[in-house]
CSV table of C-alpha atoms in Angstrom, one decimal:
chain,number,residue,atom,x,y,z
A,1,MET,CA,33.2,96.7,110.8
A,2,ASN,CA,32.1,96.5,107.2
A,3,ARG,CA,28.3,95.9,106.7
A,4,GLU,CA,28.6,93.9,103.6
A,5,LEU,CA,31.3,91.6,105.2
A,6,ILE,CA,29.3,91.3,108.4
A,7,LEU,CA,26.2,90.1,106.6
A,8,SER,CA,28.1,87.8,104.3
A,9,LEU,CA,29.8,86.1,107.2
A,10,TYR,CA,26.6,85.9,109.1
A,11,ARG,CA,24.8,84.3,106.2
A,12,THR,CA,27.5,81.7,105.8
A,13,MET,CA,27.4,80.8,109.5
A,14,VAL,CA,23.6,80.6,109.6
A,15,LEU,CA,23.6,78.5,106.4
A,16,ILE,CA,25.9,76.0,108.1
A,17,ARG,CA,23.9,76.0,111.4
A,18,GLU,CA,20.6,75.5,109.7
A,19,PHE,CA,22.0,72.9,107.4
A,20,GLU,CA,23.2,70.9,110.3
A,21,LEU,CA,19.9,71.3,112.2
A,22,LYS,CA,18.0,70.2,109.1
A,23,ALA,CA,20.4,67.2,108.6
A,24,LYS,CA,19.8,66.3,112.3
A,25,GLU,CA,16.0,66.4,111.7
A,26,VAL,CA,16.2,64.2,108.6
A,27,PHE,CA,18.6,61.8,110.2
A,28,ARG,CA,16.2,61.3,113.2
A,29,SER,CA,13.4,60.6,110.7
A,30,GLY,CA,15.2,57.4,109.7
A,31,ARG,CA,15.7,58.5,106.1
A,32,MET,CA,19.5,59.1,106.3
A,33,PRO,CA,21.9,56.1,106.4
A,34,GLY,CA,24.9,55.7,108.5
A,35,PHE,CA,25.7,58.5,111.0
A,36,ILE,CA,26.7,62.1,110.9
A,37,HIS,CA,29.1,64.4,112.7
A,38,LEU,CA,27.5,67.8,113.2
A,39,TYR,CA,29.4,71.1,113.1
A,40,VAL,CA,27.1,73.2,115.3
A,41,GLY,CA,29.1,75.7,117.4
A,42,GLN,CA,32.1,75.8,115.1
A,43,GLU,CA,30.6,77.8,112.3
A,44,ALA,CA,32.9,80.8,112.7
A,45,VAL,CA,36.0,78.8,111.7
A,46,ALA,CA,34.7,77.6,108.3
A,47,ALA,CA,33.1,80.9,107.5
A,48,GLY,CA,36.1,83.0,108.5
A,49,VAL,CA,38.7,80.9,106.8
A,50,CYS,CA,36.8,80.1,103.6
A,51,GLY,CA,35.6,83.7,103.3
A,52,GLN,CA,39.2,84.6,102.4
A,53,LEU,CA,39.6,82.0,99.7
A,54,ARG,CA,39.2,82.3,96.0
A,55,ASP,CA,37.0,79.9,94.0
A,56,ASP,CA,40.1,78.0,92.7
A,57,ASP,CA,41.8,77.6,96.0
A,58,TYR,CA,41.7,74.2,97.7
A,59,VAL,CA,40.2,72.9,100.9
A,60,ALA,CA,40.9,69.5,102.5
A,61,SER,CA,38.4,68.6,105.2
A,62,THR,CA,37.6,66.2,108.1
A,63,HIS,CA,34.9,63.8,109.1
A,64,ARG,CA,33.1,66.9,110.6
A,65,GLY,CA,33.2,68.6,107.2
A,66,HIS,CA,29.7,69.8,106.3
A,67,GLY,CA,30.5,73.4,107.3
A,68,HIS,CA,33.7,73.4,105.3
A,69,ALA,CA,31.9,72.1,102.2
A,70,LEU,CA,29.1,74.7,102.4
A,71,ALA,CA,31.5,77.6,103.1
A,72,LYS,CA,33.7,76.6,100.1
A,73,GLY,CA,30.7,76.5,97.8
A,74,ILE,CA,29.1,73.1,97.6
A,75,SER,CA,25.3,73.8,97.3
A,76,PRO,CA,23.0,72.8,100.2
A,77,ARG,CA,21.0,70.7,97.8
A,78,GLU,CA,23.9,68.6,96.6
A,79,ALA,CA,25.3,68.3,100.1
A,80,MET,CA,22.0,67.1,101.7
A,81,ALA,CA,21.5,64.7,98.8
A,82,GLU,CA,24.9,63.2,99.3
A,83,LEU,CA,24.1,62.7,103.0
A,84,LEU,CA,21.1,60.7,101.9
A,85,GLY,CA,23.0,58.7,99.3
A,86,ALA,CA,21.1,60.2,96.4
A,87,THR,CA,22.4,60.3,92.9
A,88,THR,CA,22.0,64.1,92.9
A,89,GLY,CA,24.6,64.4,95.6
A,90,CYS,CA,28.0,66.1,95.1
A,91,SER,CA,29.6,62.6,95.1
A,92,GLY,CA,26.8,60.9,93.2
A,93,GLY,CA,25.5,59.4,96.4
A,94,ARG,CA,28.6,57.1,96.7
A,95,GLY,CA,30.5,59.2,99.4
A,96,GLY,CA,28.0,60.2,102.0
A,97,THR,CA,28.7,62.5,105.0
A,98,MET,CA,32.4,61.7,105.3
A,99,HIS,CA,33.2,61.8,101.6
A,100,LEU,CA,31.7,65.0,100.3
A,101,TYR,CA,33.7,66.0,97.3
A,102,ASP,CA,33.5,68.7,94.5
A,103,PRO,CA,36.7,69.7,92.7
A,104,THR,CA,34.7,72.4,90.7
A,105,VAL,CA,34.7,74.5,93.9
A,106,GLY,CA,38.1,73.4,95.1
A,107,PHE,CA,36.7,71.1,97.8
A,108,LEU,CA,39.0,68.0,97.9
A,109,GLY,CA,36.9,66.0,100.2
A,110,SER,CA,35.8,65.4,103.8
A,111,ASN,CA,37.5,62.3,105.3
A,112,GLY,CA,36.7,59.6,107.7
A,113,VAL,CA,40.3,59.0,108.6
A,114,VAL,CA,42.1,61.3,111.1
A,115,PRO,CA,43.7,63.6,109.8
A,116,PRO,CA,44.4,63.0,106.0
A,117,GLY,CA,43.4,66.6,105.2
A,118,ILE,CA,46.8,67.7,106.4
A,119,LEU,CA,48.6,65.6,103.8
A,120,ILE,CA,46.0,66.3,101.0
A,121,GLY,CA,46.3,70.0,101.6
A,122,ALA,CA,50.1,69.9,101.5
A,123,GLY,CA,49.9,67.9,98.3
A,124,ALA,CA,47.5,70.3,96.7
A,125,ALA,CA,49.8,73.2,97.7
A,126,LEU,CA,52.8,71.3,96.1
A,127,SER,CA,50.8,70.9,92.9
A,128,ALA,CA,50.0,74.6,92.9
A,129,LYS,CA,53.6,75.6,93.4
A,130,LEU,CA,54.9,73.2,90.7
A,131,ARG,CA,52.4,74.6,88.3
A,132,GLY,CA,53.3,78.1,89.1
A,133,SER,CA,49.7,79.1,90.0
A,134,SER,CA,48.8,81.4,92.8
A,135,GLN,CA,46.4,79.0,94.4
A,136,VAL,CA,46.5,78.3,98.2
A,137,ALA,CA,45.4,75.2,100.0
A,138,VAL,CA,43.8,75.0,103.4
A,139,ALA,CA,43.9,71.8,105.5
A,140,PHE,CA,41.4,71.5,108.4
A,141,PHE,CA,41.9,69.1,111.2
A,142,GLY,CA,41.0,68.6,114.9
A,143,ASP,CA,42.9,68.7,118.1
A,144,GLY,CA,43.1,64.9,118.0
A,145,GLY,CA,44.7,65.0,114.6
A,146,SER,CA,47.6,67.1,116.0
A,147,ASN,CA,48.9,63.9,117.7
A,148,ASN,CA,48.9,61.9,114.5
A,149,GLY,CA,52.0,61.3,112.5
A,150,ALA,CA,50.4,63.0,109.5
A,151,PHE,CA,50.6,66.3,111.4
A,152,HIS,CA,54.4,66.0,111.6
A,153,GLU,CA,54.8,64.8,108.0
A,154,GLY,CA,52.6,67.4,106.5
A,155,LEU,CA,53.9,70.4,108.4
A,156,ASN,CA,57.5,69.3,107.9
A,157,MET,CA,57.2,68.8,104.1
A,158,ALA,CA,55.3,72.1,103.7
A,159,ALA,CA,57.9,74.0,105.8
A,160,VAL,CA,60.9,72.5,103.9
A,161,TRP,CA,59.4,73.4,100.5
A,162,ASP,CA,57.7,76.7,101.5
A,163,LEU,CA,54.3,75.4,100.2
A,164,PRO,CA,51.3,77.7,99.9
A,165,VAL,CA,49.2,76.0,102.6
A,166,VAL,CA,47.5,77.1,105.7
A,167,PHE,CA,46.9,74.4,108.4
A,168,VAL,CA,43.8,75.1,110.5
A,169,CYS,CA,43.4,73.2,113.7
A,170,GLU,CA,39.8,73.3,115.1
A,171,ASN,CA,40.6,72.7,118.8
A,172,ASN,CA,37.2,71.8,120.2
A,173,MET,CA,38.9,70.1,123.3
A,174,TYR,CA,37.8,66.5,122.6
A,175,ALA,CA,38.9,63.8,120.2
A,176,THR,CA,35.7,61.8,120.2
A,177,GLU,CA,35.4,61.4,124.0
A,178,MET,CA,39.1,62.0,124.8
A,179,PRO,CA,39.8,65.4,126.5
A,180,PHE,CA,42.8,67.0,124.8
A,181,ASP,CA,44.6,67.6,128.1
A,182,LYS,CA,44.6,63.9,128.8
A,183,ALA,CA,46.0,63.0,125.3
A,184,THR,CA,48.9,65.4,125.2
A,185,LYS,CA,51.2,67.5,127.5
A,186,ASN,CA,51.3,70.5,125.3
A,187,THR,CA,47.7,71.6,124.5
A,188,ASN,CA,48.8,74.7,122.7
A,189,VAL,CA,48.8,73.4,119.1
A,190,ALA,CA,49.9,76.7,117.6
A,191,SER,CA,53.1,76.6,119.6
A,192,ARG,CA,54.1,73.4,117.8
A,193,ALA,CA,54.7,75.4,114.6
A,194,ALA,CA,58.0,76.6,116.1
A,195,ALA,CA,59.4,73.0,115.7
A,196,TYR,CA,59.0,73.4,111.9
A,197,GLY,CA,60.2,77.0,111.6
A,198,ILE,CA,56.8,78.4,110.5
A,199,PRO,CA,54.4,80.9,112.1
A,200,GLY,CA,51.8,79.5,114.5
A,201,ILE,CA,48.9,81.6,115.9
A,202,GLN,CA,46.1,80.9,118.3
A,203,VAL,CA,42.7,82.7,117.8
A,204,ASP,CA,39.2,82.7,119.3
A,205,GLY,CA,37.5,80.2,117.0
A,206,ASN,CA,34.1,81.6,118.0
A,207,ASN,CA,35.0,85.1,116.8
A,208,VAL,CA,34.4,85.0,113.1
A,209,LEU,CA,36.0,88.5,112.5
A,210,GLU,CA,39.2,87.4,114.3
A,211,VAL,CA,39.3,84.2,112.3
A,212,TYR,CA,38.6,86.1,109.1
A,213,GLU,CA,41.4,88.6,109.7
A,214,LYS,CA,44.1,86.1,110.8
A,215,ALA,CA,43.2,83.6,108.1
A,216,GLY,CA,43.4,86.4,105.5
A,217,GLU,CA,46.9,87.4,106.6
A,218,ALA,CA,48.0,83.8,106.5
A,219,ILE,CA,46.4,83.1,103.1
A,220,GLU,CA,47.8,86.3,101.6
A,221,GLY,CA,51.3,85.4,102.8
A,222,ALA,CA,51.1,81.8,101.4
A,223,ARG,CA,49.8,83.2,98.1
A,224,ASN,CA,52.8,85.5,97.9
A,225,GLY,CA,55.4,82.9,98.6
A,226,LYS,CA,55.9,83.2,102.3
A,227,GLY,CA,55.1,79.6,103.0
A,228,PRO,CA,52.8,77.8,105.4
A,229,VAL,CA,51.1,78.9,108.6
A,230,LEU,CA,49.5,77.0,111.4
A,231,ILE,CA,46.3,78.5,112.9
A,232,GLU,CA,44.7,77.1,116.0
A,233,CYS,CA,41.1,78.0,116.5
A,234,LEU,CA,39.7,77.5,120.0
A,235,THR,CA,36.1,76.4,119.6
A,236,TYR,CA,33.5,73.9,120.8
A,237,ARG,CA,31.0,71.5,119.3
A,238,TRP,CA,27.6,71.8,120.9
A,239,PHE,CA,26.5,68.2,120.3
A,240,GLY,CA,28.1,64.8,120.8
A,241,HIS,CA,30.8,63.4,118.6
A,242,HIS,CA,28.2,62.0,116.3
A,243,GLU,CA,24.4,62.2,116.1
A,244,GLY,CA,23.2,59.7,118.7
A,245,ASP,CA,26.0,60.5,121.2
A,246,PRO,CA,24.5,62.7,123.9
A,247,GLY,CA,27.9,64.2,124.6
A,248,VAL,CA,27.4,64.4,128.3
A,249,ALA,CA,29.2,61.3,129.6
A,250,TYR,CA,32.6,63.0,129.1
A,251,ARG,CA,31.5,66.7,129.3
A,252,THR,CA,29.5,68.5,132.0
A,253,LYS,CA,26.3,70.2,131.3
A,254,ASP,CA,27.7,73.4,132.8
A,255,GLU,CA,30.6,73.3,130.3
A,256,ILE,CA,28.3,72.9,127.4
A,257,ALA,CA,26.1,75.7,128.6
A,258,ALA,CA,29.0,78.0,129.1
A,259,TRP,CA,30.2,77.4,125.5
A,260,LYS,CA,26.7,77.9,124.1
A,261,LYS,CA,26.8,81.4,125.6
A,262,LYS,CA,29.8,82.0,123.3
A,263,ASP,CA,27.6,81.3,120.2
A,264,PRO,CA,29.6,82.7,117.2
A,265,ILE,CA,26.5,83.6,115.3
A,266,ALA,CA,25.0,85.6,118.2
A,267,LYS,CA,28.3,87.2,119.0
A,268,LEU,CA,28.6,88.6,115.4
A,269,ARG,CA,25.0,89.7,115.4
A,270,GLU,CA,25.1,91.4,118.8
A,271,GLY,CA,28.4,93.2,117.9
A,272,ALA,CA,27.0,94.5,114.7
A,273,LEU,CA,23.9,95.8,116.3
A,274,ALA,CA,25.8,97.4,119.1
A,275,SER,CA,28.1,99.1,116.6
A,276,GLN,CA,25.0,100.1,114.5
A,277,VAL,CA,26.6,98.5,111.4
A,278,ALA,CA,23.4,96.7,110.7
A,279,VAL,CA,19.8,96.5,112.0
A,280,ILE,CA,17.9,93.6,113.3
A,281,ALA,CA,15.8,93.4,110.1
A,282,ASP,CA,19.0,92.6,108.1
A,283,PHE,CA,19.6,89.5,110.2
A,284,GLN,CA,15.9,88.5,110.3
A,285,GLN,CA,15.8,88.6,106.5
A,286,ILE,CA,18.9,86.3,106.2
A,287,ASP,CA,17.4,83.9,108.8
A,288,ALA,CA,14.2,83.6,106.8
A,289,GLU,CA,16.0,83.2,103.5
A,290,VAL,CA,18.3,80.5,104.8
A,291,LYS,CA,15.4,78.5,106.4
A,292,GLY,CA,13.7,78.5,103.0
A,293,VAL,CA,17.0,77.3,101.4
A,294,MET,CA,17.2,74.4,103.9
A,295,ASP,CA,13.6,73.4,103.4
A,296,ASP,CA,14.2,73.3,99.7
A,297,ALA,CA,17.5,71.3,100.1
A,298,ALA,CA,15.8,68.7,102.2
A,299,ALA,CA,12.8,68.4,99.9
A,300,PHE,CA,15.1,68.1,96.9
A,301,ALA,CA,17.3,65.4,98.5
A,302,LEU,CA,14.4,63.4,99.8
A,303,ALA,CA,12.8,63.4,96.3
A,304,SER,CA,16.0,62.3,94.6
A,305,PRO,CA,16.6,58.7,93.5
A,306,LEU,CA,19.1,56.7,95.6
A,307,GLU,CA,22.4,55.5,94.3
A,308,GLN,CA,22.1,51.7,93.6
């Protein structure tokens, strides 16, 4: 366990967690239009995968995309402002929560439709290959998206052309309110890669070090011409599908409590402390710094003019 890496991954996960909790707070104040899909509980996936990417690599995201955006480099100020529809947002206030976009950091957009990120990621990878660059694209999608035609089309095209793309399925067990095992017979998304002749691996999506390691291997392979990989990350969203959905009509309180005990942030911190790679003061300092960043982001966004 590398101390610098541990603290970097921890900071990214805490940044995502605190951003979402602050967004939840602002939303409940009535200042945020529309609705939001929170990423709390899944932070290890975004942090682990994006931690292996270069600045010029691409990410295509989902409707639950705040974590991906922050992990890829969109600033908390610009992300929060976009959620509020402010002109200082990363999309000028015109996109909102489901259309965060910033090509300067390789973030090709969160999306309200399920799951266009697969096709956008494949397209970005095709562009990189045709241009002869060494860029890699990552396409995030959920378990519900694996039953969409875009899944077949994107993986098939990427496999046939050996595109430098990594497909990351965040399997949080529910597509809105639909349990995954009621929507499909084969709930092992990684096993579907065999149909396209590409590698498929399943990882603990709440273990950021495992995600980081396996994503790194897949990204390095894609960058070196070995073609696409499908990674299935088993994880769980703590809250409902969107803010305002209690999330308990289709999930038991015991199930939610059991998954909260698998908190990816606590797991990394406790493992590092037990291994004496870091001390509690290291994590407390990061916690305090990130809370300050989030207070600043909310103040900045709330003070920004709204897009007309």
